[in-house]
Amino acid sequence: MAEFIAEMQERLLPEYEQMKNYSVFTADQVREIVSRRERLFLKINKSHQSITDYLDFILYEKHMHMTIVDKEKKMHVKLTGLKASIATRIMRLYREALAKFNHDRRLWSNWIKFSKKSNPVEVAGIYEKMLLYHGDSPDLWVDAALWLYEFNRLNIDRVKDILLRGLQRHPDSEALNKCFFDIMLKEAALANNERNLAENTLSEQDIKLERVEAVYRNSMANITQLDYFVKLLESCEDHQELTGKLQRMIIDDMQEKFPREPGLWDLLAQRELRGFHLGDLEEEDLDTSDEEPASKKSRSVNGRSLKRRIQLCVTVYKSAVEELQTTEMWNMYLDAMLALNSDGKTERILKQQCLADALQAGHRSQLMGVKHYATLRKMLCTAPSGREAAVTILTEALKNDSSVEMHELLLATHIQSDSEPLIYELFNKIQKSMGSEALPLWRSVILYYRTRQDSLGARRLDEIYGLACKAAWPEFGELRSDYVRYLWQERSVEEARKEYAKLAVLPPMSLALHRQMVQLESSAAACDQASLKYWRMCYDFMACYFGKTQPRVWVEYLAFERDHGEAKNISLLTQRALSTLEPQYVAAFEAERALAYVGASI
């Protein structure tokens, strides 16, 4: 082993000499490098090796390579030989490591990544070796084919071989089939489009387009997802002048396979908007003139105006919603019209009219969702007499969708119009027909009446808060806290205390209610020491109803007695806490109590 290491180090002597001669490193640094490499050589040559041993060596050499590159820039000298020597050693280390640990896919990927920068000629061969062990991943076949094609397009036969082998193992891989399709399409675009008239044959480009069609046909037998066909069409759009016939073929197949798929109709409508009119493809199919090759005929995107493209797009969407009559299709139609209106620089009036028409039709269909009703309401409420129309539409919509969100839209419209009788009427319907999920609606109604600041608002608030306080839903506990705070701030302290005393014993119990009252009483006690008994009563209620499972309640009670109450109560209160808490919470109480006292002393 020692002789082998010595021999390896001897081979590196020219490298060390270069480091010294070019003053890349000092003599001490070179000795450190020699020593470090000797230890790394020992690790990879021991009887029981691990992948970590090789990784340490590779990372060290990569760091060395980067250091040499930095030195080159700073010293303005070329150290090509030194860099090449290190790169060769890294490649050899990867090779040795993967011969022993070929299961590690990440190591293969790192080798390829390094080789692409330092030795790109070797990358294709590395991919071939990697696929022997990890050919179960379609993405690796795609990566190999794309690299080989982009590195040297003259390797097209080898690229096709890789893709065909990959498809043998993964015939239903969308990524592999799409990659094959794209590469063959690029080859067709680069091919000569001149027809050989002497032999009356197809042009080279037409032949290659037939191969693209063959690739597509083969993939159809194994792939049935709409997204795959959509991606193929997008690729064809990049070569619109060549692919008219192929696009028509793909669209026909999609219409046959997915006639009731909303995504297909959405695609066709969006293509019309981008200028890819379906009628142009049909006209091209009908044009069978042999006077010039098909590849030289005009197949560019028809230069229609934006106005015409919008009209064609809307026509397709209208046909779609009429044919399918589903919520999903209506959502796609309406989302498309909203997206169209995001740019108001051109054809603004037409776009707004298309959106308005779509929203009105969506309402009539009874398939429109809350999000789009919100848009319709916003549009209507900007008009002088639009709020009445919004109320009528939203009231009709509630018959089919009685969700909280839909009620929120109608309630917001009434509030915007300040229609108190309608707000009160809607609230009564809500509180009778809906459960705890209606809490946001209660909050909105309460906020409306609080902002009125009049006697009617006060009466309504007492009524609404009274109903909320009697509700058995735990979620409504926060409204009890709000009511006590409202009485304290807007009415009187005595009225708030009286109501709190009632609510404190009324199920369902709410810890938030007691903490709210503690906060209010603390502000009063700062000015009036007589309020301490009311403050202490809040803690008594908390300890009574939550003292078994809430250690924090007792810690807060003790802190109150320590800082504001009577210190003599602390010992008795502590014993009460220990006897009241369930056994599993005692340790938490002791810990929190200790922390609280430490914090107070600090």
Short mmCIF file of C-alpha atoms in Angstrom, two decimals, residues 30 74 93 107 133 203 232 245 248 337 387 404 409 445 448 454 475 512 532 554 557 585:
data_model
loop_
_atom_site.label_atom_id
_atom_site.label_comp_id
_atom_site.label_asym_id
_atom_site.label_seq_id
_atom_site.Cartn_x
_atom_site.Cartn_y
_atom_site.Cartn_z
CA VAL A 30 2.64 22.55 -1.49
CA LYS A 74 -5.18 37.24 -10.27
CA LEU A 93 -11.94 9.42 -9.36
CA LEU A 107 -22.89 10.81 -8.15
CA TYR A 133 -27.79 1.24 -14.41
CA SER A 203 -38.58 17.58 -50.67
CA LEU A 232 -47.49 19.08 -29.03
CA LYS A 245 -51.54 19.70 -41.68
CA ARG A 248 -55.19 19.85 -38.04
CA MET A 337 -62.57 37.29 -20.24
CA ARG A 387 -76.73 48.55 -7.00
CA VAL A 404 -71.42 32.31 3.24
CA LEU A 409 -71.66 39.76 -1.47
CA VAL A 445 -73.56 43.30 10.53
CA TYR A 448 -72.25 48.20 10.28
CA ASP A 454 -77.38 56.25 16.57
CA GLU A 475 -66.84 29.87 17.70
CA ALA A 512 -61.09 34.59 25.79
CA LEU A 532 -59.32 45.08 42.45
CA TRP A 554 -53.01 29.70 37.73
CA TYR A 557 -53.60 34.42 38.94
CA TYR A 585 -50.49 19.31 34.00
#
